[in-house]
Amino acid sequence: MLNRIVTWISTNDRYAFQIINHKLKSKWLDLILPKLTHLGGATCTISSLLFIILISESIFRAVAIKALISLALSHFFVHIIKKIYSRERPYVKLPDIQLGVQPLKDYSFPSGHTTAIFSIAVIIALHSIILAIILLPIAMLVGFSRMYLGLHYPTDCIIGALLGTISSFIVYFTTIF
């Protein structure tokens, strides 16, 4: 039974990936998504949070510190999971992948960019409904961009979003400031 479930997930994961990577191609997405995807990268996430911590007042600083803790916690889990599962990226395993950016050398599962953006967006969303309306769709677009650009399977991004969200809830409900 479990083997059938894993086979079903794997088959549909590849199928959904190929739809996103091939069928949804457009010049507009080709222009926007390679830039947007970097919002989940280490340089953007860490530098943005440090900048907010340095320039802002008490409540914004506290939220940014929580987001930085959530980011660190989420990537602790990402690092461990990538070592355990060692899932090769789609462009290594599948033929005719439309790769939108430079290939990466680490493993695919889970998506670190998706995890990072969700670990920040969710904790900020827990503090502000207005920012939630802005940041959560951006986080979803970053996850989508990872598949569109040929770097991750859908399950990589779904689990990344889940890890980032769980990290945010852990930090939100356990920090005292």
mmCIF file of C-alpha atoms in Angstrom:
data_model
loop_
_atom_site.group_PDB
_atom_site.id
_atom_site.type_symbol
_atom_site.label_atom_id
_atom_site.label_comp_id
_atom_site.label_asym_id
_atom_site.label_seq_id
_atom_site.Cartn_x
_atom_site.Cartn_y
_atom_site.Cartn_z
ATOM 1 C CA MET A 1 0.000 0.000 0.000
ATOM 2 C CA LEU A 2 2.734 2.460 0.988
ATOM 3 C CA ASN A 3 4.690 1.588 -2.153
ATOM 4 C CA ARG A 4 1.628 2.438 -4.283
ATOM 5 C CA ILE A 5 1.247 5.801 -2.534
ATOM 6 C CA VAL A 6 4.906 6.665 -3.087
ATOM 7 C CA THR A 7 4.663 5.646 -6.755
ATOM 8 C CA TRP A 8 1.503 7.758 -7.197
ATOM 9 C CA ILE A 9 3.129 10.816 -5.575
ATOM 10 C CA SER A 10 6.301 10.402 -7.623
ATOM 11 C CA THR A 11 4.420 10.024 -10.917
ATOM 12 C CA ASN A 12 2.167 13.005 -10.277
ATOM 13 C CA ASP A 13 5.080 15.072 -9.004
ATOM 14 C CA ARG A 14 6.902 14.620 -12.313
ATOM 15 C CA TYR A 15 3.707 15.233 -14.278
ATOM 16 C CA ALA A 16 2.936 18.493 -12.417
ATOM 17 C CA PHE A 17 6.558 19.577 -12.784
ATOM 18 C CA GLN A 18 6.466 19.059 -16.546
ATOM 19 C CA ILE A 19 3.237 21.043 -16.878
ATOM 20 C CA ILE A 20 4.760 23.952 -14.960
ATOM 21 C CA ASN A 21 8.135 23.742 -16.670
ATOM 22 C CA HIS A 22 6.851 23.231 -20.232
ATOM 23 C CA LYS A 23 3.202 24.098 -20.721
ATOM 24 C CA LEU A 24 3.045 27.329 -18.696
ATOM 25 C CA LYS A 25 5.965 28.992 -20.461
ATOM 26 C CA SER A 26 5.542 32.642 -21.368
ATOM 27 C CA LYS A 27 7.825 35.544 -22.163
ATOM 28 C CA TRP A 28 6.419 37.502 -19.216
ATOM 29 C CA LEU A 29 7.175 34.699 -16.734
ATOM 30 C CA ASP A 30 10.584 34.149 -18.358
ATOM 31 C CA LEU A 31 11.361 37.786 -17.585
ATOM 32 C CA ILE A 32 9.923 38.046 -14.052
ATOM 33 C CA LEU A 33 10.526 34.685 -12.365
ATOM 34 C CA PRO A 34 14.339 34.499 -12.660
ATOM 35 C CA LYS A 35 14.463 37.762 -10.693
ATOM 36 C CA LEU A 36 11.658 36.969 -8.253
ATOM 37 C CA THR A 37 13.147 33.600 -7.305
ATOM 38 C CA HIS A 38 16.070 35.356 -5.581
ATOM 39 C CA LEU A 39 13.707 36.745 -2.925
ATOM 40 C CA GLY A 40 14.046 33.320 -1.290
ATOM 41 C CA GLY A 41 17.833 33.198 -1.568
ATOM 42 C CA ALA A 42 20.228 33.571 1.343
ATOM 43 C CA THR A 43 21.594 36.940 0.221
ATOM 44 C CA CYS A 44 18.185 38.579 -0.051
ATOM 45 C CA THR A 45 16.580 37.016 3.017
ATOM 46 C CA ILE A 46 19.429 37.510 5.454
ATOM 47 C CA SER A 47 20.435 40.978 4.272
ATOM 48 C CA SER A 48 16.811 42.205 4.266
ATOM 49 C CA LEU A 49 16.220 41.013 7.802
ATOM 50 C CA LEU A 50 19.509 42.435 9.081
ATOM 51 C CA PHE A 51 18.698 45.756 7.429
ATOM 52 C CA ILE A 52 15.277 45.864 9.114
ATOM 53 C CA ILE A 53 16.834 44.950 12.464
ATOM 54 C CA LEU A 54 19.401 47.759 12.131
ATOM 55 C CA ILE A 55 17.088 50.576 11.038
ATOM 56 C CA SER A 56 13.724 49.892 12.638
ATOM 57 C CA GLU A 57 12.024 50.570 15.942
ATOM 58 C CA SER A 58 10.962 48.095 18.599
ATOM 59 C CA ILE A 59 8.001 46.153 17.131
ATOM 60 C CA PHE A 60 9.453 45.896 13.617
ATOM 61 C CA ARG A 61 12.840 44.964 15.022
ATOM 62 C CA ALA A 62 11.290 42.229 17.181
ATOM 63 C CA VAL A 63 9.395 40.760 14.217
ATOM 64 C CA ALA A 64 12.544 40.826 12.067
ATOM 65 C CA ILE A 65 14.501 39.067 14.826
ATOM 66 C CA LYS A 66 11.776 36.410 15.045
ATOM 67 C CA ALA A 67 11.888 36.043 11.262
ATOM 68 C CA LEU A 68 15.670 35.611 11.375
ATOM 69 C CA ILE A 69 15.311 32.932 14.063
ATOM 70 C CA SER A 70 12.587 31.226 11.998
ATOM 71 C CA LEU A 71 14.837 31.341 8.929
ATOM 72 C CA ALA A 72 17.739 29.771 10.848
ATOM 73 C CA LEU A 73 15.526 27.078 12.372
ATOM 74 C CA SER A 74 13.942 26.197 9.034
ATOM 75 C CA HIS A 75 17.322 25.844 7.371
ATOM 76 C CA PHE A 76 18.593 23.600 10.112
ATOM 77 C CA PHE A 77 15.838 21.175 9.034
ATOM 78 C CA VAL A 78 16.462 21.767 5.317
ATOM 79 C CA HIS A 79 20.150 20.919 5.738
ATOM 80 C CA ILE A 80 19.389 17.661 7.557
ATOM 81 C CA ILE A 81 16.658 16.586 5.131
ATOM 82 C CA LYS A 82 18.792 17.318 2.052
ATOM 83 C CA LYS A 83 21.546 15.090 3.470
ATOM 84 C CA ILE A 84 19.143 12.268 4.333
ATOM 85 C CA TYR A 85 17.129 12.178 1.088
ATOM 86 C CA SER A 86 19.725 13.323 -1.478
ATOM 87 C CA ARG A 87 17.089 13.824 -4.171
ATOM 88 C CA GLU A 88 18.574 14.794 -7.507
ATOM 89 C CA ARG A 89 17.200 17.896 -9.163
ATOM 90 C CA PRO A 90 14.718 17.567 -12.033
ATOM 91 C CA TYR A 91 17.187 18.774 -14.662
ATOM 92 C CA VAL A 92 19.493 15.891 -13.694
ATOM 93 C CA LYS A 93 16.781 13.210 -13.802
ATOM 94 C CA LEU A 94 14.336 14.296 -16.501
ATOM 95 C CA PRO A 95 14.877 14.948 -20.225
ATOM 96 C CA ASP A 96 14.194 18.284 -21.935
ATOM 97 C CA ILE A 97 14.025 20.482 -18.853
ATOM 98 C CA GLN A 98 13.818 24.186 -19.571
ATOM 99 C CA LEU A 99 16.364 25.510 -17.104
ATOM 100 C CA GLY A 100 15.835 29.211 -16.440
ATOM 101 C CA VAL A 101 18.907 29.878 -14.275
ATOM 102 C CA GLN A 102 22.301 28.385 -13.515
ATOM 103 C CA PRO A 103 22.114 24.781 -12.324
ATOM 104 C CA LEU A 104 22.640 24.183 -8.608
ATOM 105 C CA LYS A 105 24.954 21.583 -7.112
ATOM 106 C CA ASP A 106 23.098 20.650 -3.943
ATOM 107 C CA TYR A 107 20.099 18.366 -3.689
ATOM 108 C CA SER A 108 16.529 19.215 -4.582
ATOM 109 C CA PHE A 109 14.450 18.137 -1.580
ATOM 110 C CA PRO A 110 13.252 20.322 0.071
ATOM 111 C CA SER A 111 13.430 23.698 -1.676
ATOM 112 C CA GLY A 112 15.605 26.007 0.412
ATOM 113 C CA HIS A 113 14.368 29.159 -1.339
ATOM 114 C CA THR A 114 10.734 28.234 -0.725
ATOM 115 C CA THR A 115 11.468 27.314 2.886
ATOM 116 C CA ALA A 116 13.270 30.603 3.458
ATOM 117 C CA ILE A 117 10.609 32.877 2.007
ATOM 118 C CA PHE A 118 7.831 31.071 3.895
ATOM 119 C CA SER A 119 9.790 31.119 7.164
ATOM 120 C CA ILE A 120 9.889 34.917 6.878
ATOM 121 C CA ALA A 121 6.521 35.631 5.234
ATOM 122 C CA VAL A 122 4.496 33.533 7.661
ATOM 123 C CA ILE A 123 6.004 34.996 10.804
ATOM 124 C CA ILE A 124 5.445 38.516 9.488
ATOM 125 C CA ALA A 125 1.905 37.525 8.427
ATOM 126 C CA LEU A 126 1.204 36.343 11.976
ATOM 127 C CA HIS A 127 1.908 39.914 13.118
ATOM 128 C CA SER A 128 0.154 41.838 10.322
ATOM 129 C CA ILE A 129 -2.823 40.856 8.185
ATOM 130 C CA ILE A 130 -2.004 43.648 5.720
ATOM 131 C CA LEU A 131 1.512 42.333 5.173
ATOM 132 C CA ALA A 132 0.107 38.787 4.974
ATOM 133 C CA ILE A 133 -1.962 39.807 1.944
ATOM 134 C CA ILE A 134 1.225 41.006 0.238
ATOM 135 C CA LEU A 135 3.875 38.536 1.429
ATOM 136 C CA LEU A 136 2.088 35.188 1.221
ATOM 137 C CA PRO A 137 1.341 35.471 -2.526
ATOM 138 C CA ILE A 138 4.971 36.520 -3.075
ATOM 139 C CA ALA A 139 6.123 33.455 -1.127
ATOM 140 C CA MET A 140 3.892 31.250 -3.300
ATOM 141 C CA LEU A 141 5.339 32.836 -6.435
ATOM 142 C CA VAL A 142 8.881 32.115 -5.243
ATOM 143 C CA GLY A 143 7.903 28.449 -4.780
ATOM 144 C CA PHE A 144 6.292 28.418 -8.221
ATOM 145 C CA SER A 145 9.403 30.037 -9.729
ATOM 146 C CA ARG A 146 11.586 27.201 -8.455
ATOM 147 C CA MET A 147 9.535 24.700 -10.489
ATOM 148 C CA TYR A 148 9.109 26.980 -13.496
ATOM 149 C CA LEU A 149 12.880 27.483 -13.665
ATOM 150 C CA GLY A 150 13.482 23.713 -13.618
ATOM 151 C CA LEU A 151 15.149 23.564 -10.208
ATOM 152 C CA HIS A 152 12.580 21.753 -8.049
ATOM 153 C CA TYR A 153 9.719 19.309 -8.152
ATOM 154 C CA PRO A 154 6.362 20.417 -6.694
ATOM 155 C CA THR A 155 6.835 18.264 -3.588
ATOM 156 C CA ASP A 156 10.177 19.998 -2.930
ATOM 157 C CA CYS A 157 8.354 23.336 -2.815
ATOM 158 C CA ILE A 158 5.326 22.082 -0.904
ATOM 159 C CA ILE A 159 7.496 20.575 1.826
ATOM 160 C CA GLY A 160 9.675 23.711 1.805
ATOM 161 C CA ALA A 161 6.588 25.877 2.346
ATOM 162 C CA LEU A 162 5.463 23.553 5.129
ATOM 163 C CA LEU A 163 8.881 23.642 6.838
ATOM 164 C CA GLY A 164 9.009 27.435 6.665
ATOM 165 C CA THR A 165 5.475 27.674 8.047
ATOM 166 C CA ILE A 166 6.146 25.229 10.894
ATOM 167 C CA SER A 167 9.345 27.087 11.813
ATOM 168 C CA SER A 168 7.391 30.340 11.902
ATOM 169 C CA PHE A 169 4.746 28.896 14.209
ATOM 170 C CA ILE A 170 7.379 27.414 16.514
ATOM 171 C CA VAL A 171 9.169 30.748 16.812
ATOM 172 C CA TYR A 172 5.968 32.792 17.057
ATOM 173 C CA PHE A 173 4.527 30.710 19.887
ATOM 174 C CA THR A 174 7.759 30.135 21.846
ATOM 175 C CA THR A 175 9.573 33.487 21.810
ATOM 176 C CA ILE A 176 8.931 35.914 24.663
ATOM 177 C CA PHE A 177 9.572 39.197 22.878
#
